[in-house]
């Protein structure tokens, strides 16, 4: 008997077939989604008869996961659990524990009046996790698996007039759990739609749609192969092209090709005697030549993301509205490709990719990552007994999805090791569809696949691969084959928390080397499930938040959008880096290079609009005419010669050029929110005027010293600034660790956090060395700041001067000299100032510098110079797991407006880091301390503490991608070096 622990393909099911878009077939269909009867049992042996209607059972919505049935308020059927790599059960394939939650589902239905006579009637399940048994009217008719794959069961001979009872038994664990270990929440149940489908006699049972394109002639070739029991030819029409032919015949005609840039679709009408279907066809050809990946004979770079299906309340049961939201967000942020990690998506998502234009790597429902822990012993991918199951899975994937023009690669799966079944799966794919290349990162030698793939290759290795001089394999034949392939990073730039850093470094390599076809950032969305705490406050939960004893914590929160689909700074950075038309500063620093990086589209649809601005004032505007670039072309532009440059002022003077799409056309659909800014470039045409050096004297007062509005005790501690109590003022070199700081880069060596803690940076304490008046009346405070267990520290000299013509201002010059033997990086270098401020989160911040969002040394492409305004609350990024966030670089002027009507203005003069001169400071503001930020598990746990915490840094360490990949690259690392800061505090 085929049970949940049997290794064999599904039983009692019909052959996999294509899935036409919803509503595109005139065959009968009944939606069985809705409220079903449900009862959960602890084991597979539920003791429930298949003909038990479950009249008094609970009610459960289908599609959905039973663990999320009461979310976010209650969890009546167990809770979700998250693990990344390791199996949450003993490794003993194909067996799973006896404790195996099993759901019994019941649904009654009546075949509707007017249901067509003749033909066949199928039950279709789009997705059930993990193993399930189907019974109709008390009789078992099928058992199936392949959680993210469809199952169809022929029930024609078992239907009865009147009411029919559908019984589905679903297990949480099965033998198939060993091949579905896909770095996500373990969630169970009927999570995609269920329907009753009529297959009419003489209908269109399956379609193979071949739509090639010859870029030389502009001709498209259409061949439609149909599986049907029709006795007469099946008719194929493309009305827009005047095509009227029969299935199996090839027709060529002039067409507009499909690409992600220009997703041109044609309606292909397939008419059999019993059924009419309309498919959306895109004419395009995918090929590889001389190690370069081509679409329609043009080199294409994949600037993509890995996408799990996820909703914070529904898990993998994603609605069409959510799918559309994802696609529109991707298009608006210059994502041009999606890897469907690590299973075929809901078919509607592929319809959207066809329509809006996204290249897709369609991945098979396969991952066996948990076997890695034991050296891949017993791995199904290398076990001949599993070959029928794995070939079945990839066959179902290709047959369901092959008609989609958006799919440009098939992927066998993810992190499933190597072995004999790789070749078997590849043979199955090529038999079904020889027109697309095959991808599988686990085929390290690339013996079977068509593209060379790696995960998280550092930029150094990626460049070697691009040059074709990467380390050789032992087998010369395999090495030669691999070097002739294009290279793709199927995962890179782990977007966990604040990060990734280094996107620009990878993107530059993609542009430089033809062999590099791009990559896919891990990943699209944080999988934070919405739940409520004891007080009813909702928050995004990750591993461990449901009391599970075995979990991988925050590692599920690693996307470029937050769980509610709010774009994170990482997505805005990705958009700026991946812009199809880039505006980059030329080496001369006085001009911009406009680069059209598109493969098929010119720039005639764009306007190049410029502004001359200082602070919030726009001084002049205009448009640069005549920038008409064909794909791949570039041009250098300069500001107009008659630009009205004013006299130098307090704020920087910027010339900003934007490539703007003023209106959408038919192929842009609704994703373009016009006017849509495609890209931004800037030139600094006027440096800010620094405040003159103050020469006013300090004075002694009762119990200390006064310098303008600053008050000090006798030891030199700053106690008051503009009448506000100062809770802390000292040098700082620590930050609340990011997720990337907490982990070792490429799983080697200590993490940045451990390096910083070894240096005592998280427990810095200050010792005043001296305080007194200098020879010119200035107030000089010397100190040493260091952490425990180390001789390393920072020697600091703070020189305070009153501003003679402004009693409300005070100048500060700081010299910070690192002492000791430092072996590695530090988190930041600068000053920490904590002021007593009621309602600190309501404080307004009006600043000149980079903005409007946060920026770091290796994540700054999206930052634009100008003047911006936020509240301190808006200044924060509420990452799913709290951590360092919110830094703004290049700040020359910041005006803080407090809730009580008072203010504080900070101006930055000269900033030096080692031998480098920097513009402004890196400013961070929070209503809580770094320590509180570092200890909080979720954003709602952070509570303002009555202080405004301000960092005035010369620099911060970069972000990197060490949570799963390379750490901070040398060009963004921060090492101890002498620092000088010049600041003015006023009102």
mmCIF file of C-alpha atoms in Angstrom, residues 206 208 210 344 361-366 387 390-402 407-413 421-440 448-450:
data_model
loop_
_atom_site.group_PDB
_atom_site.id
_atom_site.type_symbol
_atom_site.label_atom_id
_atom_site.label_comp_id
_atom_site.label_asym_id
_atom_site.label_seq_id
_atom_site.Cartn_x
_atom_site.Cartn_y
_atom_site.Cartn_z
ATOM 1 C CA UNK A 206 -2.301 19.557 -22.941
ATOM 2 C CA UNK A 208 3.176 22.587 -25.887
ATOM 3 C CA UNK A 210 6.834 26.873 -29.064
ATOM 4 C CA UNK A 344 7.296 26.092 -8.755
ATOM 5 C CA UNK A 361 14.162 30.612 -13.320
ATOM 6 C CA UNK A 362 11.465 28.047 -12.612
ATOM 7 C CA UNK A 363 12.728 25.740 -9.895
ATOM 8 C CA UNK A 364 11.657 22.192 -9.220
ATOM 9 C CA UNK A 365 10.140 21.244 -5.849
ATOM 10 C CA UNK A 366 13.333 19.741 -4.434
ATOM 11 C CA UNK A 387 14.709 8.392 -9.352
ATOM 12 C CA UNK A 390 12.425 13.062 -8.632
ATOM 13 C CA UNK A 391 11.788 12.607 -12.348
ATOM 14 C CA UNK A 392 8.053 12.797 -11.651
ATOM 15 C CA UNK A 393 8.528 16.113 -9.854
ATOM 16 C CA UNK A 394 10.526 17.792 -12.564
ATOM 17 C CA UNK A 395 8.199 16.402 -15.229
ATOM 18 C CA UNK A 396 5.179 17.903 -13.504
ATOM 19 C CA UNK A 397 7.004 21.233 -13.265
ATOM 20 C CA UNK A 398 7.880 21.434 -16.944
ATOM 21 C CA UNK A 399 4.554 20.185 -18.254
ATOM 22 C CA UNK A 400 2.629 22.641 -16.095
ATOM 23 C CA UNK A 401 4.710 25.717 -16.931
ATOM 24 C CA UNK A 402 6.455 25.344 -20.299
ATOM 25 C CA UNK A 407 10.632 31.200 -18.045
ATOM 26 C CA UNK A 408 14.167 31.356 -19.412
ATOM 27 C CA UNK A 409 15.792 28.602 -17.314
ATOM 28 C CA UNK A 410 14.666 25.378 -15.680
ATOM 29 C CA UNK A 411 16.238 24.619 -12.308
ATOM 30 C CA UNK A 412 16.342 21.091 -10.930
ATOM 31 C CA UNK A 413 16.080 22.246 -7.327
ATOM 32 C CA UNK A 421 19.456 11.388 -10.303
ATOM 33 C CA UNK A 422 20.737 14.735 -11.563
ATOM 34 C CA UNK A 423 21.324 13.257 -15.005
ATOM 35 C CA UNK A 424 17.945 11.517 -14.923
ATOM 36 C CA UNK A 425 16.157 14.769 -14.179
ATOM 37 C CA UNK A 426 18.079 16.640 -16.871
ATOM 38 C CA UNK A 427 17.145 13.999 -19.441
ATOM 39 C CA UNK A 428 13.497 14.376 -18.499
ATOM 40 C CA UNK A 429 13.615 18.155 -18.832
ATOM 41 C CA UNK A 430 15.360 18.120 -22.208
ATOM 42 C CA UNK A 431 12.953 15.539 -23.567
ATOM 43 C CA UNK A 432 10.023 17.752 -22.666
ATOM 44 C CA UNK A 433 11.601 21.113 -23.533
ATOM 45 C CA UNK A 434 14.937 21.392 -25.347
ATOM 46 C CA UNK A 435 14.503 25.137 -25.896
ATOM 47 C CA UNK A 436 15.611 26.354 -22.464
ATOM 48 C CA UNK A 437 18.913 25.876 -20.619
ATOM 49 C CA UNK A 438 18.969 23.809 -17.420
ATOM 50 C CA UNK A 439 20.342 25.116 -14.121
ATOM 51 C CA UNK A 440 21.361 23.311 -10.958
ATOM 52 C CA UNK A 448 24.827 17.854 -16.875
ATOM 53 C CA UNK A 449 23.626 21.453 -16.801
ATOM 54 C CA UNK A 450 23.941 24.349 -19.238
#
